[in-house]
Coordinates of C-alpha atoms in Angstrom, one line a residue:
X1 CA -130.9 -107.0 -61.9
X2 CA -132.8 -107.9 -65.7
X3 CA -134.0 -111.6 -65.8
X4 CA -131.6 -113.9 -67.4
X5 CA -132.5 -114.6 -71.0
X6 CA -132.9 -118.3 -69.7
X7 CA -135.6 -117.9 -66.8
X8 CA -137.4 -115.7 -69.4
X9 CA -137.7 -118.0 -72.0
X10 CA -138.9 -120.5 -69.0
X11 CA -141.7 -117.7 -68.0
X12 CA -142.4 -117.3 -71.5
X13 CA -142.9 -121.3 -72.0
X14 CA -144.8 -121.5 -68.5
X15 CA -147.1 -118.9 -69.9
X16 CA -147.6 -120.0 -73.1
X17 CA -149.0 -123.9 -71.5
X18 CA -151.5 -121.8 -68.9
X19 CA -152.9 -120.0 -72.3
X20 CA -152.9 -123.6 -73.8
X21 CA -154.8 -125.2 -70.7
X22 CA -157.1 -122.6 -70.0
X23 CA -158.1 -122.9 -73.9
X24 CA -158.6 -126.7 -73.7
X25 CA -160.6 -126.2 -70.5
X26 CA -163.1 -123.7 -72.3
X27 CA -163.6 -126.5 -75.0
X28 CA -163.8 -129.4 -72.8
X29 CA -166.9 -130.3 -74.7
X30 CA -165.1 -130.6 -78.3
X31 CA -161.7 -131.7 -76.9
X32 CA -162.1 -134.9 -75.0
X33 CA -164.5 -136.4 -77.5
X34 CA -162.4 -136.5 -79.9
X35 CA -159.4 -137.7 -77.4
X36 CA -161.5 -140.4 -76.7
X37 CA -162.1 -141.6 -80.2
X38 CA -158.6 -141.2 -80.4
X39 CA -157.6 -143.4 -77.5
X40 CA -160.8 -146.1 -78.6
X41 CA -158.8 -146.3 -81.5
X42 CA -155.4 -147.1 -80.6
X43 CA -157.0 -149.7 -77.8
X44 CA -159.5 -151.5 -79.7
X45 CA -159.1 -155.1 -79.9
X46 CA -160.6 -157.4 -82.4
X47 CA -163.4 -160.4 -81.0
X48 CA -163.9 -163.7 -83.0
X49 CA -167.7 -163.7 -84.5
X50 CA -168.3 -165.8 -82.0
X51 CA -167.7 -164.0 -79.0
X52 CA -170.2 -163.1 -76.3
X53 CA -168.7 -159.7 -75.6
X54 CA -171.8 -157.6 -75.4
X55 CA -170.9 -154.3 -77.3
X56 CA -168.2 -153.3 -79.1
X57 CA -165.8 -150.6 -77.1
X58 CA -167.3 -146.9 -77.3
X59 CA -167.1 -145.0 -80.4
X60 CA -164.7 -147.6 -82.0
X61 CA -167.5 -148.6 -84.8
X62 CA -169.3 -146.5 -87.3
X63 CA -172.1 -144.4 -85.4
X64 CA -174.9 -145.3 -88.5
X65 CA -176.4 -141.9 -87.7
X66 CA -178.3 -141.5 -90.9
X67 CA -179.2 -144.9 -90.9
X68 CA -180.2 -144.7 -87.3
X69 CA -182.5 -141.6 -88.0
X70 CA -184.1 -142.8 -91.0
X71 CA -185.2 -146.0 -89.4
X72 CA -186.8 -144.6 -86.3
X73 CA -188.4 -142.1 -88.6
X74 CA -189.7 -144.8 -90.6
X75 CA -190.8 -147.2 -87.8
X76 CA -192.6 -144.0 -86.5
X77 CA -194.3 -143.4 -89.2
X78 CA -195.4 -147.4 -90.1
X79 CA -196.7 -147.3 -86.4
X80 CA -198.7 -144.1 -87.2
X81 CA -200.2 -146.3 -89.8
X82 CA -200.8 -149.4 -87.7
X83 CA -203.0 -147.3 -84.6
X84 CA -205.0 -146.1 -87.4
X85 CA -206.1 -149.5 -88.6
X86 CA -206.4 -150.7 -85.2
X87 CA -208.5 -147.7 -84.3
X88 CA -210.7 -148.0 -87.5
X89 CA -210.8 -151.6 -88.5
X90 CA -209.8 -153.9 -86.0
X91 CA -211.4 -153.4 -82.4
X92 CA -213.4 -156.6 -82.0
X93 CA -211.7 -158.8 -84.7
X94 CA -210.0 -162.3 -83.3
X95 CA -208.2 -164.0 -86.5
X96 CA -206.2 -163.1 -89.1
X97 CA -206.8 -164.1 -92.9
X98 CA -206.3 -162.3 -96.0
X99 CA -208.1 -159.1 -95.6
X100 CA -208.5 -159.1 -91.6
X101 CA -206.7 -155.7 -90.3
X102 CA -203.9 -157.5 -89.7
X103 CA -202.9 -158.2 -93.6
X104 CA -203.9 -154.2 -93.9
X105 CA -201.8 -152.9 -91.7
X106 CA -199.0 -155.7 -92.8
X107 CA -199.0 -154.4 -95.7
X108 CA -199.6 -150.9 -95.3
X109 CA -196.8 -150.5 -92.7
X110 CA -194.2 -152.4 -95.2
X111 CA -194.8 -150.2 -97.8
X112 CA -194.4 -147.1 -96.2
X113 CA -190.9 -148.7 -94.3
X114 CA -189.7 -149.6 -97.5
X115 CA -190.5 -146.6 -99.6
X116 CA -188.3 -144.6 -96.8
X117 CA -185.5 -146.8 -96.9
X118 CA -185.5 -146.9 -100.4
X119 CA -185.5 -143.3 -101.1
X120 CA -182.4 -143.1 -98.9
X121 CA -180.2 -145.8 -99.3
X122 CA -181.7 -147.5 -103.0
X123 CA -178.9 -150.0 -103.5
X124 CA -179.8 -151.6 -100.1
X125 CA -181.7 -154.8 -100.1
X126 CA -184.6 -156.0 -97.8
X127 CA -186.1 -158.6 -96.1
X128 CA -189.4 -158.4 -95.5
X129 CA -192.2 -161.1 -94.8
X130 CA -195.1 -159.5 -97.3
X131 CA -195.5 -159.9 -101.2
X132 CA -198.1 -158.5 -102.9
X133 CA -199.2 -161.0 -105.0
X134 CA -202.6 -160.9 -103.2
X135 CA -203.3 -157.4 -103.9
X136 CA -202.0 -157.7 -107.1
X137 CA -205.7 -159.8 -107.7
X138 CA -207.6 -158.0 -105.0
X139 CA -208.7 -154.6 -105.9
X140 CA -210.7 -153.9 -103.3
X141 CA -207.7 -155.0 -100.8
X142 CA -205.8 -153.0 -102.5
X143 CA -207.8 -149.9 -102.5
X144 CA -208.2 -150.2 -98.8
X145 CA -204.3 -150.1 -98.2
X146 CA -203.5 -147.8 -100.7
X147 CA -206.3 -144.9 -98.9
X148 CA -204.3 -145.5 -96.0
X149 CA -200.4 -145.3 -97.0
X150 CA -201.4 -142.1 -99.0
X151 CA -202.7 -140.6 -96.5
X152 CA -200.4 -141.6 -93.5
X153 CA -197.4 -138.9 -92.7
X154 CA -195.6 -137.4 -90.3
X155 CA -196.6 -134.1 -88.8
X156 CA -193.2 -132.6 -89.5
X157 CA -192.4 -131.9 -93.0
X158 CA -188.8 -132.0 -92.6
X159 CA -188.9 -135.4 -91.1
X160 CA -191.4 -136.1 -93.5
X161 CA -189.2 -135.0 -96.4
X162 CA -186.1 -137.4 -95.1
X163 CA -188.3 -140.0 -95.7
X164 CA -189.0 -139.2 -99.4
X165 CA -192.1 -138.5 -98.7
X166 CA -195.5 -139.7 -100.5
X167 CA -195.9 -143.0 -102.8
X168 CA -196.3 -142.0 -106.2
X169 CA -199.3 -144.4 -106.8
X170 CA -201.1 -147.8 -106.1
X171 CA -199.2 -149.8 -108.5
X172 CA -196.1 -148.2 -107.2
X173 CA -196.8 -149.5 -103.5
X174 CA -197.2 -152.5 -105.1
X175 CA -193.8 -152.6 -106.4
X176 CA -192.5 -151.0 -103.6
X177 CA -193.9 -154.2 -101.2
X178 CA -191.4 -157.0 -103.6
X179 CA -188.5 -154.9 -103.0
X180 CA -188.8 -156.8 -99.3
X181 CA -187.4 -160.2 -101.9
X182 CA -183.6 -160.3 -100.6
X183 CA -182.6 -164.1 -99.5
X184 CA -180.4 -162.1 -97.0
X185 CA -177.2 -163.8 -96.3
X186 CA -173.6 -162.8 -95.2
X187 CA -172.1 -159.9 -97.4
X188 CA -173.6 -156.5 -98.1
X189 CA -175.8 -153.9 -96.2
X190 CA -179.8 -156.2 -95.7
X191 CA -182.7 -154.3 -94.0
X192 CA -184.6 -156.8 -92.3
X193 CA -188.1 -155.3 -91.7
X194 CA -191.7 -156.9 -89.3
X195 CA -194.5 -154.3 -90.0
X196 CA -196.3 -155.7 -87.4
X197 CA -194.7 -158.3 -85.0
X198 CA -197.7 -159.9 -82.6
X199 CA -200.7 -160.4 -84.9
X200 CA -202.9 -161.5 -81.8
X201 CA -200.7 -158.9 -79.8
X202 CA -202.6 -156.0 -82.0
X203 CA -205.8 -157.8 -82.4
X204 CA -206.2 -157.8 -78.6
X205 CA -205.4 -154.0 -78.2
X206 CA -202.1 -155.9 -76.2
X207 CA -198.3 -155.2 -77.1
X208 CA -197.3 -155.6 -80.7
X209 CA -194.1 -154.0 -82.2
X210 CA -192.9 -152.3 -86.1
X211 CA -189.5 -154.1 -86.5
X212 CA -186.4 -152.9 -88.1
X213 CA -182.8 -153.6 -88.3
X214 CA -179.9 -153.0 -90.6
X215 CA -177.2 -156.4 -91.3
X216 CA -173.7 -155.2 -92.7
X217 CA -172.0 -158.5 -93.8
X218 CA -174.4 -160.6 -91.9
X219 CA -174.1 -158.5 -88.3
X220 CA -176.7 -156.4 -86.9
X221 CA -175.9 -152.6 -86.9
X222 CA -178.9 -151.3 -86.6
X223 CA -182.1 -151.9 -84.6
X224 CA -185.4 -149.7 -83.5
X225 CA -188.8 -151.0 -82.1
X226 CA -191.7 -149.2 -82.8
X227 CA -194.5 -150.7 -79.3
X228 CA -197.3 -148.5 -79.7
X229 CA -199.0 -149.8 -76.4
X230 CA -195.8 -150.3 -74.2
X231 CA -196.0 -147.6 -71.4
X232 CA -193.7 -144.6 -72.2
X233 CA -192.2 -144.5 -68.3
X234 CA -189.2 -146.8 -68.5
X235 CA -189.2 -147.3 -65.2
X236 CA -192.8 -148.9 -65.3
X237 CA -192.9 -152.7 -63.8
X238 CA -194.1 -155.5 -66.0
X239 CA -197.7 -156.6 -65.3
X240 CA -199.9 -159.4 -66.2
X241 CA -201.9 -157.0 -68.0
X242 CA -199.9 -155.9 -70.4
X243 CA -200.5 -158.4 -72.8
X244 CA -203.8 -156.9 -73.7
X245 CA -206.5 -153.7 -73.8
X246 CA -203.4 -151.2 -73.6
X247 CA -204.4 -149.5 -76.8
X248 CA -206.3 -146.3 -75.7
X249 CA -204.1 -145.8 -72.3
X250 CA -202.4 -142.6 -72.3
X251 CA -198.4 -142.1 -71.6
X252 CA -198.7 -145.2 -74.1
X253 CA -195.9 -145.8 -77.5
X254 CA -192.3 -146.0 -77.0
X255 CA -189.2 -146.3 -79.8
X256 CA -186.8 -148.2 -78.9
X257 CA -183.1 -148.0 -80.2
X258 CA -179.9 -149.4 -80.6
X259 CA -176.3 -149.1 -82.7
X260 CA -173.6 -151.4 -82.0
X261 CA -171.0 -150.2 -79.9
X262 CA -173.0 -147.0 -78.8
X263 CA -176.0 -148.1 -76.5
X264 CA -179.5 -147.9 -76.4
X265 CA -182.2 -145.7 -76.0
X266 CA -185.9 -145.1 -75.5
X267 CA -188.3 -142.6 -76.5
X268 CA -191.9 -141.6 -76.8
X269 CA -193.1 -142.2 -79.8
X270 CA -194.6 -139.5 -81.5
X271 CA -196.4 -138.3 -85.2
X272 CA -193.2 -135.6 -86.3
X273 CA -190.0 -135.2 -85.3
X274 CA -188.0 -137.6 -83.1
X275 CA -188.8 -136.8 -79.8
X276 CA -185.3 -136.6 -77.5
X277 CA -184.2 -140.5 -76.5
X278 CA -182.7 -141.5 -73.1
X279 CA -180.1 -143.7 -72.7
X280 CA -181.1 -146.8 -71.3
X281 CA -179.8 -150.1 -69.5
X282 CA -180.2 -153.6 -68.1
X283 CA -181.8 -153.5 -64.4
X284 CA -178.8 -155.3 -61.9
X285 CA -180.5 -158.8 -60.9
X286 CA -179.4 -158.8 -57.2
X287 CA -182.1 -161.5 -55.7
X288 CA -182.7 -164.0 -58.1
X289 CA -186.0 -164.6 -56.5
X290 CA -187.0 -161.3 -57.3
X291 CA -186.5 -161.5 -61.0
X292 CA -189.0 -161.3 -63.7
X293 CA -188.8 -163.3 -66.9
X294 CA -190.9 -163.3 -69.9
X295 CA -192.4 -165.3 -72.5
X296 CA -195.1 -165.5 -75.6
X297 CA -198.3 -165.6 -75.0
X298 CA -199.0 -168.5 -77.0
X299 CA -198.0 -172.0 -76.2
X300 CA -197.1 -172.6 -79.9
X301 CA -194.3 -170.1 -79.7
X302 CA -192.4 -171.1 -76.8
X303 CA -192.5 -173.8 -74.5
X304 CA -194.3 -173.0 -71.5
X305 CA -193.6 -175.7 -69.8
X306 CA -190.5 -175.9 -69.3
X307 CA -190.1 -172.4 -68.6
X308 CA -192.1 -172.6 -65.3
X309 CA -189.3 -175.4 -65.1
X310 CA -186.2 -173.1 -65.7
X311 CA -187.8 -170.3 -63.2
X312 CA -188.3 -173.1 -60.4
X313 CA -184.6 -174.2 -60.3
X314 CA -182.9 -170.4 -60.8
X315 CA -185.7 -169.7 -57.4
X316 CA -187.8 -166.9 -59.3
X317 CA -190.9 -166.8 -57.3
X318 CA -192.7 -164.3 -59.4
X319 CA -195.5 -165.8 -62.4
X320 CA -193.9 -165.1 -65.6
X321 CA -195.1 -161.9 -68.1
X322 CA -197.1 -163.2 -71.4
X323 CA -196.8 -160.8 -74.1
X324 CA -196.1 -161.0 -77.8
X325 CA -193.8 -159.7 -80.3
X326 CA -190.0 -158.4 -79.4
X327 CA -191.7 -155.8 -77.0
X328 CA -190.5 -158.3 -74.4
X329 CA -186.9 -157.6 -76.0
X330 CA -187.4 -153.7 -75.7
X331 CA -189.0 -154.4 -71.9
X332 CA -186.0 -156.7 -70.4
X333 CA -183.5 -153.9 -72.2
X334 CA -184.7 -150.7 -70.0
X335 CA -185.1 -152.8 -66.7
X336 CA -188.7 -153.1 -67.0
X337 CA -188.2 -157.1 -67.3
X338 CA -185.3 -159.4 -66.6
X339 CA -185.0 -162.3 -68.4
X340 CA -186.6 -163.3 -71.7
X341 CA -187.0 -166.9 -72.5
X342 CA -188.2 -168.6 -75.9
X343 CA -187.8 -172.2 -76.2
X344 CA -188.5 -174.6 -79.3
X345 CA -191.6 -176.3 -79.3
X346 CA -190.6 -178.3 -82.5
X347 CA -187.1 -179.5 -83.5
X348 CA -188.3 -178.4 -87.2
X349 CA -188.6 -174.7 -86.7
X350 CA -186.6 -171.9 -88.1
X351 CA -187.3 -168.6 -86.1
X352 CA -187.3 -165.9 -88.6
X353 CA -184.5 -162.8 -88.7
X354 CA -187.3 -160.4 -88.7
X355 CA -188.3 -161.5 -85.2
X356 CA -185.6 -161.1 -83.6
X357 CA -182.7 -158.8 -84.9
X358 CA -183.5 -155.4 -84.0
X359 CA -184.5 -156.9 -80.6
X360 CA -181.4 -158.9 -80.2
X361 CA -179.0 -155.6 -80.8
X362 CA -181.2 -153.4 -78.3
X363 CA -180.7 -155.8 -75.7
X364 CA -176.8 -156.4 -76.0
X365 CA -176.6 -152.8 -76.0
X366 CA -178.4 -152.2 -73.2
X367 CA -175.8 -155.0 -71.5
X368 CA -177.3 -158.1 -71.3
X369 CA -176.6 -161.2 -73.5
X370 CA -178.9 -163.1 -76.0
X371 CA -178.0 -166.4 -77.2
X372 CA -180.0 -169.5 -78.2
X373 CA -180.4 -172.3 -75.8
X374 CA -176.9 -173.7 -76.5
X375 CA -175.0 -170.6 -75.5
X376 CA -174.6 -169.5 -79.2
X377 CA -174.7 -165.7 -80.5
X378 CA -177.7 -166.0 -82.7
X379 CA -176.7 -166.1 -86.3
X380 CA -178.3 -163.4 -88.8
X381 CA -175.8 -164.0 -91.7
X382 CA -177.3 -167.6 -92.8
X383 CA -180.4 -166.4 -95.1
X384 CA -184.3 -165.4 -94.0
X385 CA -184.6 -167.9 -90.9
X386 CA -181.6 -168.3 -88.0
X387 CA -181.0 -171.8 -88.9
X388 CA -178.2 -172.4 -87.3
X389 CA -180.3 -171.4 -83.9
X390 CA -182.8 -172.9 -81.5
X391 CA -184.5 -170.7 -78.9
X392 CA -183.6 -167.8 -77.8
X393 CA -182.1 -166.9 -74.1
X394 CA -181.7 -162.8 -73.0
X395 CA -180.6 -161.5 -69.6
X396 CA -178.0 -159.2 -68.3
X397 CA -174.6 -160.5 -69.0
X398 CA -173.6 -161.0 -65.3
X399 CA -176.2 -163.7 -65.1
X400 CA -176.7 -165.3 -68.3
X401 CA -174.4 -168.2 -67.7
X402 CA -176.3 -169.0 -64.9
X403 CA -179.3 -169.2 -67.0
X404 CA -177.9 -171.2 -70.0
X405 CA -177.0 -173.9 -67.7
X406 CA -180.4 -174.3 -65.9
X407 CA -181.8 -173.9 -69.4
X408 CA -179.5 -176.6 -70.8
X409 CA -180.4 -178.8 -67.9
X410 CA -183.7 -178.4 -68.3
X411 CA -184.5 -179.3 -72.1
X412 CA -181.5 -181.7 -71.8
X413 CA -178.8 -180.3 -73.8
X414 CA -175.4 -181.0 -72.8

């Protein structure tokens, strides 16, 4: 007896969902992307500024992937830049004044970020901590920087091209160094930009990092570390000699990465292209005693005191890691630290955004929490400095509570 015409419209249906799944199944790779942007969007939830949530839910913010590439780019090639002067002008020099190698490669590196941020996004403003007034008077200075960001490019000319390649002219780097004037603020899209964060750091051959962060509407979006002298291995342990003679090591120079609400990453860097970045994460503290923290190496930056203090009452046994610039930030991100502690050593001073943003959105990718030493999100939206901040505080999220409140009782806060 024939089918009835109702069992084969039901083989005909059955057949037609097996054709369906089996074609979903061969594009799993295309297919549940794009289900989970979906789904991210119909969840997503909105936080008050003020909330500690660490990252935003995946995939529900703007990925920033031409910003994102242009600023690693550009951090790679400033730190391409800042090894050369350290190579050929500042091995056995201790200070820093006007034309030490410092102010050369401060300069040198700014101009060259700049110039590449410029070329791709030229409504953007900047903040940036050189001028070139000094220049402007000093030939010879001048000359000197000039030779170098002329001649300072990346080995691939594609990458090289995305960065808008060469400086037209002296007078034009010289222009190109003012366009770091923005006051910063709250509204619109600031670049916030240290060419070379750790002066003694980089004087001393030690850890020093190329900074770099994009604000939208005073948040950080944005954020990539350029440490030359960190070890590439993330899984490398924090030593006491870190902080200095790590310039000529090999397996040496690590970018680190971040986009809100779509992790972190780490990854050699190089002179070209972008080499391929890893995803990386907060290391679990499961034995307080165990833990790591770390802190500037000079006494004038953070209070040394009291964090010897702070690791006494949460039971950390281990000496604390001294090393400069928001390396720490990129170190405690990828497990290689804990806990990094910076408290005021004046009631006067304003850190500065530059120090701390590309850092701060690394870390809370990576899952951990940075605050100041009241428990509040630091605050990049209130002009050049984080006024409204004191100190800074980072450690995994699980455990940063528990830190605040030692913290707190510690310097006395309430």
């Amino acid at each position: 007896m024939p089918p009835r015409p109702a069992h084969s419209k039901l083989l005909l249906i059955i057949s037609l969902l097996v054709l369906i799944l089996a074609a979903i199944l061969s594009r799993t790779t295309t297919f549940f992307p794009r289900l989970a942007l979906l789904a991210s969007h119909l969840t997503t939830t909105s936080h008050p500024a003020s909330s500690l949530t660490t990252t935003s839910p995946i995939m529900s913010s703007p990925s920033y992937e031409k910003e994102l590439k242009v600023a690693q780019l550009a951090v790679q090639r400033a730190a391409i830049l800042t090894k050369r002067v350290f190579h050929e002008k500042a091995k056995g020099t201790v200070s820093k004044d006007d034309k030490s190698p410092v102010t050369i490669g401060d300069f040198g590196a700014q101009a060259l970020i700049i110039s590449a941020l410029k070329a791709n996004f030229p409504t953007d403003e900047i903040v940036a901590e050189e001028e070139s007034a000094t220049l402007r008077t000093d030939a010879s200075l001048r000359d000197q920087i000039w030779e170098l960001v002329k001649s300072t490019k990346l080995d691939d000319p594609a990458a090289e091209a995305l960065l808008g390649g060469s400086i037209k002219d002296a007078d034009a780097m010289l222009d190109i160094i003012d366009l770091g004037n923005s006051k910063g603020g709250a509204k619109g899209r600031i670049w916030a930009i240290d060419p070379i964060d750790g002066t003694k750091g980089f004087l001393r051959g030690g850890q020093y990092a190329v900074c770099l962060g994009l604000m939208v509407d005073g948040d950080v979006k944005v954020g990539v570390l350029g440490c030359p002298n960190l070890p590439v291995n993330d899984s490398a342990p924090l030593d006491a000699g870190i902080g200095e003679n790590q310039s000529d090591y090999e397996g040496r120079g690590v970018i680190f990465s971040g986009v809100l609400g779509h992790g972190a990453t780490s990854r050699p860097l190089g002179t070209g292209a972008l080499a391929e970045g890893r995803a990386i994460s907060m290391k679990p503290i499961k034995d307080m005693t165990q833990a790591s923290f770390c802190e500037s190496v000079e006494s004038g930056h953070s209070n040394q005191g009291e964090s010897a203090q702070i690791a006494q009452k949460l039971g950390i046994t281990r000496p604390s890691v001294r090393m400069d610039s928001q390396a720490k930030y990129g170190s405690i991100a990828r497990g290689a630290g804990d806990i990094y502690l910076r408290l005021p050593t004046s009631k006067t001073y304003q850190e500065k955004i530059w120090d701390h943003a590309a850092g701060d959105l690394i870390v809370r990718e990576a899952g951990g929490q940075v605050t100041d030493t009241t428990g509040k999100r630091l605050d990049f939206s209130v002009g050049r400095t984080l006024a409204e901040n004191k100190g800074v505080v980072a450690a995994p999220a699980e455990v940063h509570d528990q830190v605040i409140k030692v913290v707190q009782e510690v310097i006395g806060q309430k």
